[in-house]
Coordinates of C-alpha atoms and ligand atoms in Angstrom, one line a residue:
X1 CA -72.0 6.4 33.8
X2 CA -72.6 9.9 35.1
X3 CA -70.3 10.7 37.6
X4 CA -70.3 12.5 40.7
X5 CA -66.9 14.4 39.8
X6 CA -65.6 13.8 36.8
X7 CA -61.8 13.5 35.8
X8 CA -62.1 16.7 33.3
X9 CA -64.6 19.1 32.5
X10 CA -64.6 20.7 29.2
X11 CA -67.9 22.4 29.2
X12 CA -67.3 23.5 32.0
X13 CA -64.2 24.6 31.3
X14 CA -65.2 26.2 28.1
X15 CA -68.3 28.3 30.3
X16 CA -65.6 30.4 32.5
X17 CA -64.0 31.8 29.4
X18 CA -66.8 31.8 27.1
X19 CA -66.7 35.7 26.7
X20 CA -63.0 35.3 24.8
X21 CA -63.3 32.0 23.2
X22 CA -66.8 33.3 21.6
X23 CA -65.6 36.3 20.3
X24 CA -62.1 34.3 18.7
X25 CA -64.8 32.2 16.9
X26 CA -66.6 35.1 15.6
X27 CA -63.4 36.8 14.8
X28 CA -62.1 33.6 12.5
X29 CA -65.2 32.6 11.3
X30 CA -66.4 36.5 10.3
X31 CA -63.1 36.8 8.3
X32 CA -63.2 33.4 6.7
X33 CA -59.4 32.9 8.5
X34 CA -59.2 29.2 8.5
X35 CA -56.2 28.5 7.2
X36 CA -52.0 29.9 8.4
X37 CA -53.1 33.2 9.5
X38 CA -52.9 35.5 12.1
X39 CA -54.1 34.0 15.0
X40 CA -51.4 30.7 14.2
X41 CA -49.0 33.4 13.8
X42 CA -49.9 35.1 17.3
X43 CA -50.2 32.0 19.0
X44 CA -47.0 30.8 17.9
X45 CA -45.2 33.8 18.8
X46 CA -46.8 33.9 22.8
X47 CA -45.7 29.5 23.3
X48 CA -42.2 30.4 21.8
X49 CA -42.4 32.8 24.5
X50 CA -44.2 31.1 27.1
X51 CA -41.2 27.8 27.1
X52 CA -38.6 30.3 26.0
X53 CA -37.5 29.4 22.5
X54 CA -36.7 31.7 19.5
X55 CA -39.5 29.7 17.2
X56 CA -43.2 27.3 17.6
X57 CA -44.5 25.8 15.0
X58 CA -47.8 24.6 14.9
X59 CA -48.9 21.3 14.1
X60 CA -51.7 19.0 13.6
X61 CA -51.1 16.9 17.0
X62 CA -48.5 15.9 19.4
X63 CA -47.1 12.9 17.3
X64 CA -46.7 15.1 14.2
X65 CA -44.4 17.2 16.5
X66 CA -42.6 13.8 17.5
X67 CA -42.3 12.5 14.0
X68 CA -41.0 15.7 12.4
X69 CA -38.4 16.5 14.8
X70 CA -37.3 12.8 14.4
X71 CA -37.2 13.6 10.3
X72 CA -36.0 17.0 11.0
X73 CA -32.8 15.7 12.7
X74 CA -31.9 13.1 10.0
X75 CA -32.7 9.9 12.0
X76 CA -34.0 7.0 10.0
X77 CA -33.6 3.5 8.7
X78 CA -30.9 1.7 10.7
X79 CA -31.0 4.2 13.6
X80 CA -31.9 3.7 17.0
X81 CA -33.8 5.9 19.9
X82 CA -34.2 5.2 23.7
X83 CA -37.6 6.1 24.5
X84 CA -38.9 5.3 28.1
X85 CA -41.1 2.0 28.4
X86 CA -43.5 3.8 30.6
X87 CA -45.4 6.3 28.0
X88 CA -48.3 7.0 26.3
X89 CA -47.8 4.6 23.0
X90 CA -47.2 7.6 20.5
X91 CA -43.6 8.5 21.6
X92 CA -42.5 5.2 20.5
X93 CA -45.3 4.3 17.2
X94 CA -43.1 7.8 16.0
X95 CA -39.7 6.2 16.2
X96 CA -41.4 2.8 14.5
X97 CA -43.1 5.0 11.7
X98 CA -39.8 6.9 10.2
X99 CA -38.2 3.2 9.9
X100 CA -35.7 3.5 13.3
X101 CA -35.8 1.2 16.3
X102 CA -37.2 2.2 19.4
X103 CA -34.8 1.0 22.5
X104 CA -37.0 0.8 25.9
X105 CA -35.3 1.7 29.2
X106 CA -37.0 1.5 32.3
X107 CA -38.5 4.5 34.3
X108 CA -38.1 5.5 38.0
X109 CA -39.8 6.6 41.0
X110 CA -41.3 9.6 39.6
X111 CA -42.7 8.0 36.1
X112 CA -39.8 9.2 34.0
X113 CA -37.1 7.5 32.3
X114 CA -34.4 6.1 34.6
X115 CA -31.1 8.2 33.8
X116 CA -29.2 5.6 35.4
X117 CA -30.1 3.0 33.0
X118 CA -29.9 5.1 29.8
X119 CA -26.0 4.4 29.1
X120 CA -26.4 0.8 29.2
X121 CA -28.8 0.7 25.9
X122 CA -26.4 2.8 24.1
X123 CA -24.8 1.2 21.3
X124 CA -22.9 2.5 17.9
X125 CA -26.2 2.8 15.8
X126 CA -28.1 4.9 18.7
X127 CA -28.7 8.6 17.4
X128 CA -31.3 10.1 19.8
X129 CA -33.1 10.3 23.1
X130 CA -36.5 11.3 24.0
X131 CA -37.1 11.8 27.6
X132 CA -40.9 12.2 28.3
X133 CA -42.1 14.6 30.8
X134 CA -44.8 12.4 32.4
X135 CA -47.6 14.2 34.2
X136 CA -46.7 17.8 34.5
X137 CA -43.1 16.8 35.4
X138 CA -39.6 16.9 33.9
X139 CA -37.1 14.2 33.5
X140 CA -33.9 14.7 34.5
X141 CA -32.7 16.9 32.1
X142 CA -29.4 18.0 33.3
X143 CA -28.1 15.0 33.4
X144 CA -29.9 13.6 30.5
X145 CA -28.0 16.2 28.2
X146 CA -24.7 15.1 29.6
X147 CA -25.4 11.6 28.4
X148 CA -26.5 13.4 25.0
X149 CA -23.7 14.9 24.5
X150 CA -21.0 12.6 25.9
X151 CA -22.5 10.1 23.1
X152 CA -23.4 12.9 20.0
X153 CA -27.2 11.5 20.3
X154 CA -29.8 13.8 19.4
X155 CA -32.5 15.0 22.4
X156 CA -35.8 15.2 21.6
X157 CA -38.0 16.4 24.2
X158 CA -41.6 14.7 24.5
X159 CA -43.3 17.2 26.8
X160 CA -46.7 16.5 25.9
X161 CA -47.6 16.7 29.6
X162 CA -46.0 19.4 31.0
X163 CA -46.2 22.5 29.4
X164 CA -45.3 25.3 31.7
X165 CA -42.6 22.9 34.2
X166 CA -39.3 23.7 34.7
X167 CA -35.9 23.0 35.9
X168 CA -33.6 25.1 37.7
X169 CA -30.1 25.0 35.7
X170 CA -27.2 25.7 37.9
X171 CA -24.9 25.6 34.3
X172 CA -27.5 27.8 32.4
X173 CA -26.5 30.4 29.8
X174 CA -28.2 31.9 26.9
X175 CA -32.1 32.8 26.0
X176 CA -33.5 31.5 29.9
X177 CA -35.7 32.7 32.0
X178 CA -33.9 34.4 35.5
X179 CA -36.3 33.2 38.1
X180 CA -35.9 33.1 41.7
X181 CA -37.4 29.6 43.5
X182 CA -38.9 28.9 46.2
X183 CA -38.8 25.1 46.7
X184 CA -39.4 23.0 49.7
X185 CA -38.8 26.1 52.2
X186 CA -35.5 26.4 51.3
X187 CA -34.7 29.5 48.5
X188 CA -32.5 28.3 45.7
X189 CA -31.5 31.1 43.2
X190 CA -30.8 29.7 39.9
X191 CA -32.3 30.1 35.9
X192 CA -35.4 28.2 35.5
X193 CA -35.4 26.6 32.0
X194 CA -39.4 25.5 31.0
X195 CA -39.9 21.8 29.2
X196 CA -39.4 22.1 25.7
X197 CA -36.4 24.1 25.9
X198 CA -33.7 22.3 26.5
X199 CA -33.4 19.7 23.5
X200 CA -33.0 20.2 19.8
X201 CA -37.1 20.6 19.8
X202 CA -39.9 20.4 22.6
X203 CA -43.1 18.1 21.3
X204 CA -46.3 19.5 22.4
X205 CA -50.4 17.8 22.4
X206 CA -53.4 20.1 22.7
X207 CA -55.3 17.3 22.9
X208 CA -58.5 18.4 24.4
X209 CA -57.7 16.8 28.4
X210 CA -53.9 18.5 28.0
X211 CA -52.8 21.2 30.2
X212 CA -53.3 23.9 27.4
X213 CA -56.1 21.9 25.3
X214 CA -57.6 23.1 22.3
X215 CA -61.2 21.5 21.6
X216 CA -59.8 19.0 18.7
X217 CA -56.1 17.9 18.0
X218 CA -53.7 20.1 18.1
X219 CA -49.9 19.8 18.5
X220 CA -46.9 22.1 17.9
X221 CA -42.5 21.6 18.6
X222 CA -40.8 24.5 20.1
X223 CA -37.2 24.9 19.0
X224 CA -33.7 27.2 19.0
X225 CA -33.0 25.4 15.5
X226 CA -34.0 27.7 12.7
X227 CA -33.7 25.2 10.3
X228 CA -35.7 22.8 11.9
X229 CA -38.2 25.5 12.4
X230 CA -38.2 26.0 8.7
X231 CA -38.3 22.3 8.5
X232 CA -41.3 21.8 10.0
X233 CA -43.3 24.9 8.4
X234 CA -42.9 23.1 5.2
X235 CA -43.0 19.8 5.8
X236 CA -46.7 20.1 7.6
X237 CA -48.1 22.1 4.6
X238 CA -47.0 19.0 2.1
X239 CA -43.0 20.4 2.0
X240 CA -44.4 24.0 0.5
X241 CA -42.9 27.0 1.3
X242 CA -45.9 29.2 1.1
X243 CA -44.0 32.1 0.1
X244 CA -42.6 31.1 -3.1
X245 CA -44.6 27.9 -3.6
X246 CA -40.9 26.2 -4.2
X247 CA -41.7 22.2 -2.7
X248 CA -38.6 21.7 -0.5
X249 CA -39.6 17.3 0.1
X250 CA -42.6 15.2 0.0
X251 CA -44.2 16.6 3.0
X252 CA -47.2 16.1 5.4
X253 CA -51.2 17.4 5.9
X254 CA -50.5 18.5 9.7
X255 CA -50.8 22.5 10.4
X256 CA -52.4 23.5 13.0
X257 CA -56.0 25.0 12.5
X258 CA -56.1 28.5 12.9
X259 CA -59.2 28.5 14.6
X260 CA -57.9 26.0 17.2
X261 CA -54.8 28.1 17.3
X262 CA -57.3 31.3 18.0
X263 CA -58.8 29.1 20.8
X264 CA -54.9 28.3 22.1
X265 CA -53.7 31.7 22.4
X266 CA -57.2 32.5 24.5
X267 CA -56.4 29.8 26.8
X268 CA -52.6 30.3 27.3
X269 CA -53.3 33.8 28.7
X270 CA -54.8 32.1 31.6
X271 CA -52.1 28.8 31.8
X272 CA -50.3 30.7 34.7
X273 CA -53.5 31.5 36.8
X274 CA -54.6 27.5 35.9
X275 CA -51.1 26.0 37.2
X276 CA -51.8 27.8 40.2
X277 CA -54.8 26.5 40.7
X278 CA -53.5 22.9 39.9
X279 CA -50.4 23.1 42.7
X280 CA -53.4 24.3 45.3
X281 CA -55.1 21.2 44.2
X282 CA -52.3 19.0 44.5
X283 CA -51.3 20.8 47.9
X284 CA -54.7 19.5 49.6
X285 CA -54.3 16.2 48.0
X286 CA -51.5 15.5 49.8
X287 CA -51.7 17.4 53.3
X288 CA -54.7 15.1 53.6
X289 CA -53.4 11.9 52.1
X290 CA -49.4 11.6 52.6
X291 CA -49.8 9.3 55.7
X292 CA -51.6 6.5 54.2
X293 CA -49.0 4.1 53.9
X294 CA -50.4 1.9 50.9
X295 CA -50.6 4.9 48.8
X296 CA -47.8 6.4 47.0
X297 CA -48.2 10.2 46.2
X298 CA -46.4 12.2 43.3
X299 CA -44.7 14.5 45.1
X300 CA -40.9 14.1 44.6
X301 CA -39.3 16.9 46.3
X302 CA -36.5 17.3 44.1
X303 CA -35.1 21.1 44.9
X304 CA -35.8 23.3 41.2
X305 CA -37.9 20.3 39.7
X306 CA -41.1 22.2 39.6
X307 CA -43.9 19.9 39.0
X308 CA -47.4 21.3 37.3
X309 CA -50.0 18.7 37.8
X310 CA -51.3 17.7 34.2
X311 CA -52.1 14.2 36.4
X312 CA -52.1 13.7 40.1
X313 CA -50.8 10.1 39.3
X314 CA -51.0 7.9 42.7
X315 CA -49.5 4.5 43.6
X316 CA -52.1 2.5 45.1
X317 CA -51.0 -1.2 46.5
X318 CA -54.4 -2.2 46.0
X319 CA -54.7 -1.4 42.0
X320 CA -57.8 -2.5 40.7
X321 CA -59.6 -2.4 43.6
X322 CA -58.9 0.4 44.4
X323 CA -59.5 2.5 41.3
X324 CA -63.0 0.4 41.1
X325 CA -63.9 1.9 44.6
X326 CA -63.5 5.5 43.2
X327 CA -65.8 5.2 40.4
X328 CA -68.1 2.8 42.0
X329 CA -68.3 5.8 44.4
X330 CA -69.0 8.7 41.6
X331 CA -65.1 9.5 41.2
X332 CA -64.1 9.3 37.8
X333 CA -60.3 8.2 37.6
X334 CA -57.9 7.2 34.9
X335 CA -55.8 4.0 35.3
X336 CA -53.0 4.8 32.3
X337 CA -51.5 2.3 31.4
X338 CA -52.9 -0.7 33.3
X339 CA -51.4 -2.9 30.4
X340 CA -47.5 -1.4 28.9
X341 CA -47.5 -0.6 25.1
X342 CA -44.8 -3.0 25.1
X343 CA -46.7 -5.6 25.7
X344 CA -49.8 -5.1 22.7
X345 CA -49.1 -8.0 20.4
X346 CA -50.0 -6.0 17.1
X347 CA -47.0 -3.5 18.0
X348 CA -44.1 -6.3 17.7
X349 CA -41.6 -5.1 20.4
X350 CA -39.4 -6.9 22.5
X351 CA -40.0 -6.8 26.0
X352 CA -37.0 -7.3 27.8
X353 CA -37.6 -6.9 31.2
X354 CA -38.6 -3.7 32.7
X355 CA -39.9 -4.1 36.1
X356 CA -40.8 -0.7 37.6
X357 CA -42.8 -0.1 34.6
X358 CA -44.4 -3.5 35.8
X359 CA -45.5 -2.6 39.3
X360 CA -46.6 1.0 38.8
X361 CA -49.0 -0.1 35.6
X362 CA -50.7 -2.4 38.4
X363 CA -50.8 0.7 40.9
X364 CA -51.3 4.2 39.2
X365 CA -54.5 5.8 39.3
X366 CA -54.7 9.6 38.0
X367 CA -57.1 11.7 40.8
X368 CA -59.7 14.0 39.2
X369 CA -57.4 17.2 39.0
X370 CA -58.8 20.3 36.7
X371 CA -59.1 23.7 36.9
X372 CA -63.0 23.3 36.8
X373 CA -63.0 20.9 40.4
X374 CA -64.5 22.4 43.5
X375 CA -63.2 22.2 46.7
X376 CA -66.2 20.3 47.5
X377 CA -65.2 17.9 45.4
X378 CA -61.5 18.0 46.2
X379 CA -63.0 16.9 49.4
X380 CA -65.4 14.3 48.4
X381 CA -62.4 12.5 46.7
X382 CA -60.3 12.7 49.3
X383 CA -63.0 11.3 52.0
X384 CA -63.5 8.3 49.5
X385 CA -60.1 7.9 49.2
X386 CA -59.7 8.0 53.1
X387 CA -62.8 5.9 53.5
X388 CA -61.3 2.9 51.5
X389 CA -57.9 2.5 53.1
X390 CA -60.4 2.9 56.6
X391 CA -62.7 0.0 55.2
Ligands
PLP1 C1 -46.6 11.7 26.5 C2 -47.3 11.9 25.3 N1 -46.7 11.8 24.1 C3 -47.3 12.0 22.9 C4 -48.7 12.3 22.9 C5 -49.3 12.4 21.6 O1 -50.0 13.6 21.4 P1 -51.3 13.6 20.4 O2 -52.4 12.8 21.0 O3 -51.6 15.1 20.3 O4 -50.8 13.1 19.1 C6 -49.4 12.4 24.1 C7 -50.8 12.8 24.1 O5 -51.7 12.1 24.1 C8 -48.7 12.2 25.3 O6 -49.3 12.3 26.5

């Protein structure tokens, strides 16, 4: 089906920078640069610097960065790891595929695991967390990394969704970013710490519809750790250090192309201008949709929690029906995840019982929201929405 606007637009998207991304192509392609060169190099150094960690590695896609930091940090066989039951699949098929046990809690209001029900699960054979930044917004890391650290667990950050969010943290210290923020009218001063800086590594997808997407896979963790840095450089090139060709462990086939990485660093030069645009986009959604009762918006208001729209996730009472109206009416929407990983058959886990996960996968429908929308068509979705809820 052709749609009238559609959810994401790569051409599109790929048209308003051809200029730069054509001449990165000719640049790799004229040198013959395909594999660990510069451009990985550059574009590693500009993420470290953009979430504000001393190392990036690049990898093959967002699970690779999920499965080595799991290795990385020793957890295995016998071990367990609280992952959120509301996520996309991969954060927990990582967990199952280094041999540990994935623990499911809950999530809350705003799509990320519930804090409050994180101690509960926590028993002598627990080593980590991984709190996923759903959507363009943060977990609740402060309080997250008290319960890491009351317990010795391990915090891996899945922020697959939210590159460029942050937190302000009253108790910061250290390599953050000063920042002064302007939040709900109010003016809080405080250090605003970006996702992927605040556990032992920050997981990162480039998938193609990301925030920052590459036109393929693409993945990459962000970390203080130099060892795990050095981890991960080997480990994705089969456990080689490439300088002295020593094999440090029977390592992986997941480096990050160069040329994608050439097509990355283009595109992260212009992630500020694009979140921008994203929080207008978000702004209109919501001045012209916040008094419909039956519709639940993702704006959470929490002072420092600065969300940067990878999805405009809504709650709609009507579910189905409603997310059939949109696209009956030329508005391409995404409905993730009607149906809970834990509850796929083929992936054995236990479902114990997690019922805000169960209400929202009825309700959530993810708005058309890209850089390459109009505001016509900001508009046309919101008269469709406005004329359903009038029907
Ligand atoms: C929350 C979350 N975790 C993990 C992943 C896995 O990333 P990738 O598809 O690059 O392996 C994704 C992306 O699809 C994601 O959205």
């Amino acid at each position: 089906m052709t749609y009238k606007v559609k959810f994401v637009d790569p051409a599109k998207g790929y048209r308003s920078i051809k200029e730069e991304i054509d001449a990165a192509y000719f640049e790799v392609m004229s040198k013959g640069d395909l594999i660990d060169r510069g451009q990985l190099k550059s574009f590693e150094k500009n993420l470290a610097a953009f979430v504000g960690t001393k190392y990036a590695v690049g990898l093959n896609s967002g699970y690779d960065a999920l499965h080595l930091s799991l290795r990385a940090a020793g957890i295995g066989q016998g071990d367990e790891v609280i992952v959120p039951a509301h996520t996309f699949v991969a954060t927990c098929s990582a967990v199952v595929n280094i041999g540990a046990t994935p623990v499911l809690v809950d999530v809350g209001k705003d799509f990320n695991i519930n804090v409050d029900e994180i101690e509960e699960v926590i028993t002598d054979k627990t080593k980590g967390i991984i709190p996923v930044h759903l959507s363009g917004y943060m977990a609740d890391m402060p309080r997250i990394i008290e319960i890491a650290g009351k317990y010795n667990l391990v915090l891996i950050e899945d922020a697959c969704q939210s590159l460029g969010s942050s937190i302000v943290d009253q108790k910061s210290g250290g390599r953050r970013q000063e920042a002064e923020i302007r939040d709900q009218g109010s003016e809080t001063r405080g250090k605003k710490k970006m996702a992927g800086s605040w556990g032992l590594t920050g997981c990162w997808s480039f998938y193609p519809f990301k925030i920052l997407g590459g036109y393929g896979d693409g993945g990459a963790i962000t970390t203080d750790n130099r060892d795990v840095a050095m981890f991960a450089t080997q480990m994705r090139y089969n456990g080689e250090d490439r300088d002295t060709g020593e094999y440090h462990g029977h390592g992986f086939t997941c480096l990050l192309d160069n040329l994608q990485a050439a097509f990355l660093d283009v595109k992260l030069r212009h992630l500020p201008e694009w979140i921008k645009r994203r929080k207008e986009i978000a702004n209109r959604y919501r001045t012209a949709l916040s008094d419909i009762s039956d519709l639940l918006l993702p704006h959470y208001d929490r002072l420092g929690f600065d969300h940067v729209y990878q999805n405009y996730t809504v709650r709609s009472k009507q579910g189905n029906e409603f997310s059939e109206y949109l696209k009956k009416n030329g508005i391409e929407v995404l409905t993730q995840f009607r149906k809970p990983y834990y509850k796929h058959k083929a992936l054995k886990l236990e479902d114990s019982g997690f019922p805000e996960t169960e209400v929202l996968s009825r309700e959530v429908c993810s708005l058309p929201m890209n850089t390459e929308i109009t505001d016509e068509e900001v508009e046309y979705v919101i008269k469709t929405v406005r004329s359903f809820y009038n029907k």
